[in-house]
mmCIF file of C-alpha atoms in Angstrom:
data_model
loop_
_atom_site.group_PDB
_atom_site.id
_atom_site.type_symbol
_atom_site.label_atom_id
_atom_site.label_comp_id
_atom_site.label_asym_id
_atom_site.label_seq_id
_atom_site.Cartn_x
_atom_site.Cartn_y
_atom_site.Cartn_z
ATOM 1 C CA UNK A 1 2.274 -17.084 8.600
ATOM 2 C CA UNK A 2 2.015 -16.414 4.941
ATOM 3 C CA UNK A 3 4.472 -13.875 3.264
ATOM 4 C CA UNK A 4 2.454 -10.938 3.081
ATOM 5 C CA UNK A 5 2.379 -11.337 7.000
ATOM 6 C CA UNK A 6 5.867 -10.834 7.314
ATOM 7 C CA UNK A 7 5.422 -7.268 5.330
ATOM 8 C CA UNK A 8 4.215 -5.233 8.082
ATOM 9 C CA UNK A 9 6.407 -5.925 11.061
ATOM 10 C CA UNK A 10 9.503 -5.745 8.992
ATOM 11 C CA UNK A 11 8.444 -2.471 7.399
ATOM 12 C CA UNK A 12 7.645 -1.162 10.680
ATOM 13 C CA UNK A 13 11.117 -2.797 12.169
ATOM 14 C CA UNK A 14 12.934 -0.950 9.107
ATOM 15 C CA UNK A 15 11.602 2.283 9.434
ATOM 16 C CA UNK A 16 12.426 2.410 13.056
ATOM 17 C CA UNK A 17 15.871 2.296 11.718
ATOM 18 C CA UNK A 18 15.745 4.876 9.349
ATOM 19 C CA UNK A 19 14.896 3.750 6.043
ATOM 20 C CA UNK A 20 11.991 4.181 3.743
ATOM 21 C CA UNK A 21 10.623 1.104 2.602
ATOM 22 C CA UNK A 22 9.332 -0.154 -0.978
ATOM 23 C CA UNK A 23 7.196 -3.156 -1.821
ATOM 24 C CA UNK A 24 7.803 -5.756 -4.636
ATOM 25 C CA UNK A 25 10.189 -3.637 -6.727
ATOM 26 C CA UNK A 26 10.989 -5.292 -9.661
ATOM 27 C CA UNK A 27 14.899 -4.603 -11.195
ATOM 28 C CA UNK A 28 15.173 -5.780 -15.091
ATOM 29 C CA UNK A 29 19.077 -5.351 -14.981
ATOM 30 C CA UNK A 30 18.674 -8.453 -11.732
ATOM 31 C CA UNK A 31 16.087 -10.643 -13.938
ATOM 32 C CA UNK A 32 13.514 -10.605 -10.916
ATOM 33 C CA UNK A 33 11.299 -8.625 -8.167
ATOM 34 C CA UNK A 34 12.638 -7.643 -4.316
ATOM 35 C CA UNK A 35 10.279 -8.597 -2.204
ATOM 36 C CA UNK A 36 11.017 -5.354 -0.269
ATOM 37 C CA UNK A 37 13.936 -2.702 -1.023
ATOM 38 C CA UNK A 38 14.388 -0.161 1.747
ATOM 39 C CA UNK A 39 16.920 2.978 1.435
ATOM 40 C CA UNK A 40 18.359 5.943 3.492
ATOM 41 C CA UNK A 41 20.260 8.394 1.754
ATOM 42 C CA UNK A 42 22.795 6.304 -0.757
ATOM 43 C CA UNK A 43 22.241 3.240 1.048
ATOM 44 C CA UNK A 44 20.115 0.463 -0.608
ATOM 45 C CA UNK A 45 18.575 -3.038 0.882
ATOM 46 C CA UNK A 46 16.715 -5.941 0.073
ATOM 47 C CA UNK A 47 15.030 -8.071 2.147
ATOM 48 C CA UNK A 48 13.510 -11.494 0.762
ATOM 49 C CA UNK A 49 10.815 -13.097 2.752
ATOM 50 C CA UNK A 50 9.649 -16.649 2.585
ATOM 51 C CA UNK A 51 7.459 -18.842 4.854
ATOM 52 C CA UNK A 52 10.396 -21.283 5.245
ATOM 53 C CA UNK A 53 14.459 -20.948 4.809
ATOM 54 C CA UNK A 54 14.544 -22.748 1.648
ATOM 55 C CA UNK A 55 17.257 -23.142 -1.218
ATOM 56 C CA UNK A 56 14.764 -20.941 -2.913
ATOM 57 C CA UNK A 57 15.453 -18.345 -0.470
ATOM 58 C CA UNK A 58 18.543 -18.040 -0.468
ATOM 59 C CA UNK A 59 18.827 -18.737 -4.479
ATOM 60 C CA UNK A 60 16.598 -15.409 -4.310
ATOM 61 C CA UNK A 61 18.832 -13.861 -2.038
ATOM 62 C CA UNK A 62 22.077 -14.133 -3.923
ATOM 63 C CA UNK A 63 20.504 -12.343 -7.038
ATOM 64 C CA UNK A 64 20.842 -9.112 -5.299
ATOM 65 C CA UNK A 65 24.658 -9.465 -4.889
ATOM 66 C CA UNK A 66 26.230 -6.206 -6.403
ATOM 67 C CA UNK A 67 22.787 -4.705 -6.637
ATOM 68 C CA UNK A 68 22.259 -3.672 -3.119
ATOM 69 C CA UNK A 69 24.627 -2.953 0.018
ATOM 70 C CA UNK A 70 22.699 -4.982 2.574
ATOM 71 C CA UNK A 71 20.753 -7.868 2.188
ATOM 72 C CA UNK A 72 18.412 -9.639 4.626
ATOM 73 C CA UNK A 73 16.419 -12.848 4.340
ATOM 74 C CA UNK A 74 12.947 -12.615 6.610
ATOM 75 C CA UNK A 75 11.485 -15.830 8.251
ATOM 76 C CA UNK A 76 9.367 -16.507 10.845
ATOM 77 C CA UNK A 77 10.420 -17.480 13.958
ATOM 78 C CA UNK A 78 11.306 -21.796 14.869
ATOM 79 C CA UNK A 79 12.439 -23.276 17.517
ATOM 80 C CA UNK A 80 14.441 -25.593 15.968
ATOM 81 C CA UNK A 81 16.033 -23.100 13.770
ATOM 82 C CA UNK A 82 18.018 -24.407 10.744
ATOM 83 C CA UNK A 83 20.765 -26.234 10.148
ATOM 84 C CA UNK A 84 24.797 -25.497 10.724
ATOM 85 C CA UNK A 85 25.285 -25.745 6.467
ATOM 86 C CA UNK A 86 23.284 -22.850 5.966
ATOM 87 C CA UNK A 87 24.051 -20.698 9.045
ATOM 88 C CA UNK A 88 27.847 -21.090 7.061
ATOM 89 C CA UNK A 89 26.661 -19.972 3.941
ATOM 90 C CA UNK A 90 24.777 -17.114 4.582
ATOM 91 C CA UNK A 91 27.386 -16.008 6.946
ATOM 92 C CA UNK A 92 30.171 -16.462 4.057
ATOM 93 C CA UNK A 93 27.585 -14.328 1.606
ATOM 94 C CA UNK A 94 27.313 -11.978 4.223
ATOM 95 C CA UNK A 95 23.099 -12.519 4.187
ATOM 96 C CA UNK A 96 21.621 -11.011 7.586
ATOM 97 C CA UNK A 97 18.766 -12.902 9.250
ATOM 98 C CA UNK A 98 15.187 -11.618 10.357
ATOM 99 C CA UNK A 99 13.341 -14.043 12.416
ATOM 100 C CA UNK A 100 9.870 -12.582 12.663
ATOM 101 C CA UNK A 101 7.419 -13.660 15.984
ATOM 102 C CA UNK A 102 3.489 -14.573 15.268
ATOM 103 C CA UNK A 103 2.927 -11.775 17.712
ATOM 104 C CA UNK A 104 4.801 -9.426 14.964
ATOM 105 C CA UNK A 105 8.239 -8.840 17.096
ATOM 106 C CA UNK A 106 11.430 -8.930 14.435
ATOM 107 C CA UNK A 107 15.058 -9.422 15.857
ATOM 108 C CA UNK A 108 17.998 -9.763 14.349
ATOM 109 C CA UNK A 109 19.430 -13.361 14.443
ATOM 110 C CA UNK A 110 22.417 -12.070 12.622
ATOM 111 C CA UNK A 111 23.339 -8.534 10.685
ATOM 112 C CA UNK A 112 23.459 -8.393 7.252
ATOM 113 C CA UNK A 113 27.289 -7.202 6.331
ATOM 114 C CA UNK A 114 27.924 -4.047 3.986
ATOM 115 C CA UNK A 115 28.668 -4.504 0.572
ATOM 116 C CA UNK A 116 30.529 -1.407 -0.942
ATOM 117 C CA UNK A 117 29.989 -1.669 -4.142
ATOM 118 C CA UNK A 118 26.677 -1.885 -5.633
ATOM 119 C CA UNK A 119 24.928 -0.249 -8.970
ATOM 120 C CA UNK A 120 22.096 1.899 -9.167
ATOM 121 C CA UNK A 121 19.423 -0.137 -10.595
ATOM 122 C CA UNK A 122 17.480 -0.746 -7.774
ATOM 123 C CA UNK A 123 17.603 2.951 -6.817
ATOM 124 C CA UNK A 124 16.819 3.795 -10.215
ATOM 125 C CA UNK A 125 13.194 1.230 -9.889
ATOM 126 C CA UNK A 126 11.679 2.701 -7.165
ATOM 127 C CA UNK A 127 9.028 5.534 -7.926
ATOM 128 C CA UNK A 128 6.216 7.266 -5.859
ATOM 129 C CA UNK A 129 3.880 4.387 -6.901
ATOM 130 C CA UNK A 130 5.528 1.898 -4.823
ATOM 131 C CA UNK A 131 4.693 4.182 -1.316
ATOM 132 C CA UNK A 132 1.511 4.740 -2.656
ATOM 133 C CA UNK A 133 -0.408 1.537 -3.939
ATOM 134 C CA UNK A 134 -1.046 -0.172 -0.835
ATOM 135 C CA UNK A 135 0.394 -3.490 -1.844
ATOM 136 C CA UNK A 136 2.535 -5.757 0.660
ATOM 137 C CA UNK A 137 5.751 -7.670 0.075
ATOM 138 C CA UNK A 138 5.290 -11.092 -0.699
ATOM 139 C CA UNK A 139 2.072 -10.485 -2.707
ATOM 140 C CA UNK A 140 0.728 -12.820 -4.338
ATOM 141 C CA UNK A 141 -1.517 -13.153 -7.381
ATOM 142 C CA UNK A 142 -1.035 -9.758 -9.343
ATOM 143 C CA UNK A 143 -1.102 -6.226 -8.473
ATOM 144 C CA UNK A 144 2.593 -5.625 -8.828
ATOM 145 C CA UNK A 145 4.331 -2.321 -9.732
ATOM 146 C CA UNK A 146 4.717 -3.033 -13.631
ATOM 147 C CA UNK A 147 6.561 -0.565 -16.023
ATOM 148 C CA UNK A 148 3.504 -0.700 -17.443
ATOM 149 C CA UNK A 149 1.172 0.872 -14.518
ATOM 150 C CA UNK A 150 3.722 3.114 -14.088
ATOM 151 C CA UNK A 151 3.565 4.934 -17.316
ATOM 152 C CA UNK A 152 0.154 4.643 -17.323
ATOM 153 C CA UNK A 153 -0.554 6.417 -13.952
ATOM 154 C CA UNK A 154 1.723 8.929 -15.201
ATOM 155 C CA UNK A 155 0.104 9.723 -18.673
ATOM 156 C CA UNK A 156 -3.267 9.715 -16.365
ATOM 157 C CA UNK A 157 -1.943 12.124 -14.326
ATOM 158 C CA UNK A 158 -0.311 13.950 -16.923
ATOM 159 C CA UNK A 159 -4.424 14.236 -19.076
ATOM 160 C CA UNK A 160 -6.225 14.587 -15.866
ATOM 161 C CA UNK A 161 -4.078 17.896 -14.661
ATOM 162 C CA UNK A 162 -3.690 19.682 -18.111
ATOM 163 C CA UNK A 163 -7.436 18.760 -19.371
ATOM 164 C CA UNK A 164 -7.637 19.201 -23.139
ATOM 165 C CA UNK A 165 -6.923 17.249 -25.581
ATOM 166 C CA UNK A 166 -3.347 15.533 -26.634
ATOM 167 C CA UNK A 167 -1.626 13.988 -29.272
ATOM 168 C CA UNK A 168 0.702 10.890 -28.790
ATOM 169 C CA UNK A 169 3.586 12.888 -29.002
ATOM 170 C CA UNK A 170 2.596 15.962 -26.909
ATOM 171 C CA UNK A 171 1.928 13.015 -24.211
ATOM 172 C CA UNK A 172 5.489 11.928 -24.928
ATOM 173 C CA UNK A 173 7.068 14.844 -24.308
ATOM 174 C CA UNK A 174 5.643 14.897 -20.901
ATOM 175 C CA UNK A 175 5.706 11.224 -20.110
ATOM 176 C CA UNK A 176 8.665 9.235 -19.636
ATOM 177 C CA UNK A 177 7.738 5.445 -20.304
ATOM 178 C CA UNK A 178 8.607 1.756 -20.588
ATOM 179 C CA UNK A 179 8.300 1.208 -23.865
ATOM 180 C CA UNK A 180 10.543 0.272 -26.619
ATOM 181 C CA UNK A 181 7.999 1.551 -29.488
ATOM 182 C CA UNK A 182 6.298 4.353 -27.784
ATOM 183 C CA UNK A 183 4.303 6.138 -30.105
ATOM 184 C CA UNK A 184 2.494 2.684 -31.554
ATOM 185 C CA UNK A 185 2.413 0.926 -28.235
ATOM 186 C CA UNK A 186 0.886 3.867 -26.183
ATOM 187 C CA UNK A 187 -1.553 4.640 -28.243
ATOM 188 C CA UNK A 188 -2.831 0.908 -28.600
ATOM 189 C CA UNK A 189 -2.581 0.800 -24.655
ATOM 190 C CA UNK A 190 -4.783 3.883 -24.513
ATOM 191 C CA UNK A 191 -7.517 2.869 -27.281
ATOM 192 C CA UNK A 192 -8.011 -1.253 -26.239
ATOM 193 C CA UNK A 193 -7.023 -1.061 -22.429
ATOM 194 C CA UNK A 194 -7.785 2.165 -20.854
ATOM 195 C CA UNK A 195 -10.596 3.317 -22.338
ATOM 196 C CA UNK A 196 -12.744 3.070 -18.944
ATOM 197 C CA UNK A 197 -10.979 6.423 -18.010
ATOM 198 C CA UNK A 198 -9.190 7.369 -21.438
ATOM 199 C CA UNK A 199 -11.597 9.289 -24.272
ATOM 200 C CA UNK A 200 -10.375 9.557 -27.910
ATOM 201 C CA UNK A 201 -10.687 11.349 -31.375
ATOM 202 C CA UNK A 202 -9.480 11.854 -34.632
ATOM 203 C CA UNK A 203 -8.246 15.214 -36.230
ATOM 204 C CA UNK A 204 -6.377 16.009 -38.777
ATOM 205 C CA UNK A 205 -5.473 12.076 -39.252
ATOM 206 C CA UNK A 206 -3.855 11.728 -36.244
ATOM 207 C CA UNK A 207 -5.314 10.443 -32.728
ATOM 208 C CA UNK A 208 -5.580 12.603 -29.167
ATOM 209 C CA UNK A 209 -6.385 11.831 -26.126
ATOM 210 C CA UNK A 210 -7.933 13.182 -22.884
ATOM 211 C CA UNK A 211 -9.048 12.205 -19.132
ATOM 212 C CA UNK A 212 -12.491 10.928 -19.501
ATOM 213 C CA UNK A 213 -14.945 14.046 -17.997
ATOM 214 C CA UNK A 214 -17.868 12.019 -17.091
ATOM 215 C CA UNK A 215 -17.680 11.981 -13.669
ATOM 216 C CA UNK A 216 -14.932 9.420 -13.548
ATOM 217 C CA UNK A 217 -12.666 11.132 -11.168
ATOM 218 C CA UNK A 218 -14.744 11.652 -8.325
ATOM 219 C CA UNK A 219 -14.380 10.210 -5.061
ATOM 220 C CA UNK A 220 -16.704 10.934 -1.853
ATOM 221 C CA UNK A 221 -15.466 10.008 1.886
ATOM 222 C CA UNK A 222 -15.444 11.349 5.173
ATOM 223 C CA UNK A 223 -12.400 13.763 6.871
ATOM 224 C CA UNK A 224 -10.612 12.695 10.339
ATOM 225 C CA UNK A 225 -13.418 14.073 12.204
ATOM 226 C CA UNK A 226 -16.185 11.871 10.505
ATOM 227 C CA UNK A 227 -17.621 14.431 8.061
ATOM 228 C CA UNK A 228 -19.354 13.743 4.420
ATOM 229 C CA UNK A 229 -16.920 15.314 2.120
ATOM 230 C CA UNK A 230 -16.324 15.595 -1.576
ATOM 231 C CA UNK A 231 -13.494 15.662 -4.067
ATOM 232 C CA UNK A 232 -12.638 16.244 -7.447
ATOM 233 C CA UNK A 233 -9.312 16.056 -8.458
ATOM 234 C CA UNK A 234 -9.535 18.243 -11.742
ATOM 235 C CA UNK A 235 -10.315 21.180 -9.669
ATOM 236 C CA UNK A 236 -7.135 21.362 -8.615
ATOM 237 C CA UNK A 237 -4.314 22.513 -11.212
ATOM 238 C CA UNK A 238 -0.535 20.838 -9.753
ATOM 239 C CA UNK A 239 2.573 20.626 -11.153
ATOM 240 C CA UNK A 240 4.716 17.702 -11.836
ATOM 241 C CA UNK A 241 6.928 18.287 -8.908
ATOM 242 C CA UNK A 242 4.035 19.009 -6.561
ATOM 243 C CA UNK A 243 1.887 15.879 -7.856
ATOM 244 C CA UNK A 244 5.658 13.843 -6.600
ATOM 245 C CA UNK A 245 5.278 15.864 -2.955
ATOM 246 C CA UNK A 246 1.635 15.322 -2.757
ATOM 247 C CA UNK A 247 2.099 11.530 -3.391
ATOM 248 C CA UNK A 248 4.711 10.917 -0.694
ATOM 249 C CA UNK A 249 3.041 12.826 1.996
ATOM 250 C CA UNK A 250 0.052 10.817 4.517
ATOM 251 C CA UNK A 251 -1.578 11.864 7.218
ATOM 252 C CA UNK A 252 1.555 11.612 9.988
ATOM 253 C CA UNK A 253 3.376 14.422 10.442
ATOM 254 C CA UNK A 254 7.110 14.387 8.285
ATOM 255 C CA UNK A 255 10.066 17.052 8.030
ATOM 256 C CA UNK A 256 11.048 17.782 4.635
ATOM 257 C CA UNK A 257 13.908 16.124 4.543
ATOM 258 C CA UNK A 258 11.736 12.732 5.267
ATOM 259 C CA UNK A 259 9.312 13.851 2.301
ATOM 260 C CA UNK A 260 12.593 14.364 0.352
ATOM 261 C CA UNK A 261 13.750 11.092 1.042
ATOM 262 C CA UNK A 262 10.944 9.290 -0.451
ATOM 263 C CA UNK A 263 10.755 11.223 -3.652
ATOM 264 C CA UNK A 264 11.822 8.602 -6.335
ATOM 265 C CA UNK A 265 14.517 10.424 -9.032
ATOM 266 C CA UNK A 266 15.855 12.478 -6.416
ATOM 267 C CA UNK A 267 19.194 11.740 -5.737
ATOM 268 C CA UNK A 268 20.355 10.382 -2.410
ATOM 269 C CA UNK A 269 23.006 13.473 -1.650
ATOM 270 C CA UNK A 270 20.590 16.094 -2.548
ATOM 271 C CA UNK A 271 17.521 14.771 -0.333
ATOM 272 C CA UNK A 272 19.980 14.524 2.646
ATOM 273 C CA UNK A 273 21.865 18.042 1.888
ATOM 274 C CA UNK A 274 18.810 19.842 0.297
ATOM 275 C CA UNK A 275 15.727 18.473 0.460
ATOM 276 C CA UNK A 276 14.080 20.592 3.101
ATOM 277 C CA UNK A 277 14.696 23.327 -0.291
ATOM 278 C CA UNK A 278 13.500 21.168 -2.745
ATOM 279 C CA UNK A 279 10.053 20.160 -1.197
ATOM 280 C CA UNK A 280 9.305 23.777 0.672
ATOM 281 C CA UNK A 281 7.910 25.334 -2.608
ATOM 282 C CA UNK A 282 5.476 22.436 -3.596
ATOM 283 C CA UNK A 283 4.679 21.824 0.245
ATOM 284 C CA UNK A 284 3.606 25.622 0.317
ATOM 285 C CA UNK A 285 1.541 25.259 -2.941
ATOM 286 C CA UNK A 286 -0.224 22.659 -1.259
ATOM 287 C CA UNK A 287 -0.757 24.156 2.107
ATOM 288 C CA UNK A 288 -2.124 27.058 -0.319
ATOM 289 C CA UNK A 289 -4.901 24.962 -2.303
ATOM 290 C CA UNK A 290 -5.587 23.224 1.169
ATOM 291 C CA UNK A 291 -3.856 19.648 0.246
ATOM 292 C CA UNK A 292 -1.409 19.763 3.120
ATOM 293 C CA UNK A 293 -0.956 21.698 6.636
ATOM 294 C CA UNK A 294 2.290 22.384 8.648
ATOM 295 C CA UNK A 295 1.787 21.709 12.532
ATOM 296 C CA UNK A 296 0.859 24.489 14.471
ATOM 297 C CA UNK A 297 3.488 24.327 17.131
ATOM 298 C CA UNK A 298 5.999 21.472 15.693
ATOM 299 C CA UNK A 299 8.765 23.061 13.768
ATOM 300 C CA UNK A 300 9.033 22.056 10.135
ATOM 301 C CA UNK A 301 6.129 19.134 10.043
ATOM 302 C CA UNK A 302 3.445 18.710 7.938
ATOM 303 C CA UNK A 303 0.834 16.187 6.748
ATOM 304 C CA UNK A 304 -2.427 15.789 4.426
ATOM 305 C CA UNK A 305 -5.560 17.402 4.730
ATOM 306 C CA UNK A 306 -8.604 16.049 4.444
ATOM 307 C CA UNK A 307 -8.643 17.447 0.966
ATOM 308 C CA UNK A 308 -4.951 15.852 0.252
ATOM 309 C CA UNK A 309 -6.149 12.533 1.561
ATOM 310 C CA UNK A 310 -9.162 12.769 -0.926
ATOM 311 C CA UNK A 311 -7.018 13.346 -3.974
ATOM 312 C CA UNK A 312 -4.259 11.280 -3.347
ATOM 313 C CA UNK A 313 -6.772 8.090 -2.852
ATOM 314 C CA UNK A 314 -8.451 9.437 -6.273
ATOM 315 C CA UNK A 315 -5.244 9.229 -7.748
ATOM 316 C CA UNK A 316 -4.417 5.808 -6.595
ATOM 317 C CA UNK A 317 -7.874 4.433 -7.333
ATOM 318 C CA UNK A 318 -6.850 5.826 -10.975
#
């Protein structure tokens, strides 16, 4: 079994439990990337998977100490198990193991133990990207969740809903990013490495910037039923806070308070206590502009259209 393998049974075993579940999550203030960090409410985990238990392992393991209140090693399953020296010292770090079946059953061999105290960092890595980009834990070869994609995606976002054209500092103001330098190192990204979707021009001395209009966002598919149908994202006007909503729904049916959960920058108190409140306004936009529908005889639940599938995938393709 290769790592990536591992990803979807534990996922699936973790969100039977409760948590929502982020790939390869990387955590500057820990020097390294989580395989997998999964949360509910306050509560923050990491698993580490590897095809074998290795030094390496548990090396990776111990990084997380005092960033995360559980931690879990994944493996898949041997007969001959491991030896007594290192059933001791993941039970003295308090390290749970997953053993993980090639027919995709995970069990317990041991639960991880709680760790009280544990800082915010992790919490504060995860975003809507990491729900949203499709990639596994244990990926290999690129494709991670960089700072850098992140601002990007959210600049694109940012140009793509307003239209028009911006300066670097108008972006700025909108645009949280990564950088140390913004101004200089934004505009360079823009200009040399996004230019595929990113259109410029000079006025007045100083650069702006706009989504590309060319037919660049345009995605064609089919609905649920089968059906040719087309979508264009800049048709549809959202706001930051219903972009966030739109990006954490899918096509299952979730209560607000699950859509809460997975916002990232919400905090853990107010998704549990409020969420259903914080989510009902953008969910009702986009039940309005025909992104998302509420079940017609489950209380509370809702899901993408056809429409919402179309423009989240556009937005993820971005």
């Amino acid at each position: 079994m290769r790592e990536s393998d591992l990803y979807d049974p534990i996922k699936q075993w973790m969100e039977e439990r409760g948590f929502a579940v982020f790939p390869e999550v990387e955590c500057r203030q820990a020097g390294g990337r989580a395989d997998i960090v999964v949360t509910s409410g306050p509560i923050v985990g990491v698993v580490e998977m590897k095809q074998s238990l290795t030094l390496d392992l548990i090396d990776q393991a111990l990084r997380w100490r005092g960033f995360a209140n559980y931690i879990w090693i994944a493996i898949p399953y041997r007969k001959n198990g491991y030896k007594q020296f290192v059933n001791m010292v993941l039970r003295d770090y308090g390290i749970g193991v997953l053993f993980v079946s090639k027919h995709g059953t995970v069990w317990a061999e041991w639960n991880a133990r709680f760790m009280r105290r544990a800082v915010p960092h992790l919490q504060k890595s995860l975003t809507e990207h990491h729900l949203t980009s499709g990639i596994k834990g244990g990926h290999s070869g690129g494709g991670y969740i960089t700072p850098y994609r992140i601002t990007i995606n959210k600049v694109k976002h940012f140009l793509r809903r307003t239209g028009g054209w911006h300066s670097i500092r108008e972006i700025l103001d909108h645009c949280e990013t990564h950088y140390a330098s913004p101004r200089a190192s934004l505009a360079k990204a823009l200009q040399e490495y996004e230019a595929q979707w990113c259109e410029k021009k000079k006025e007045g001395g100083k650069l702006h910037f706009r989504f590309r209009l060319e037919g660049t966002d345009h995605q064609e598919g089919t609905d649920r039923s089968g059906n040719r149908l087309s979508s264009t994202s800049a048709d549809v006007t959202l706001s930051e806070k219903q972009l966030s909503v739109l990006l954490v729904l899918s096509e299952e049916w979730q209560t607000p308070t699950r859509i809460a959960r997975k916002l990232p920058g919400l905090h853990p108190h107010i998704a549990e206590t409020k969420g259903s409140l914080y989510v009902n306004q953008p969910l009702k936009t986009l039940i309005a502009k025909g992104l998302a529908e509420k079940h017609p005889e489950r209380k509370g639940q809702y899901r993408l259209t056809s429409a919402g599938e179309a423009m989240q995938r556009n937005m993820m393709l971005g």
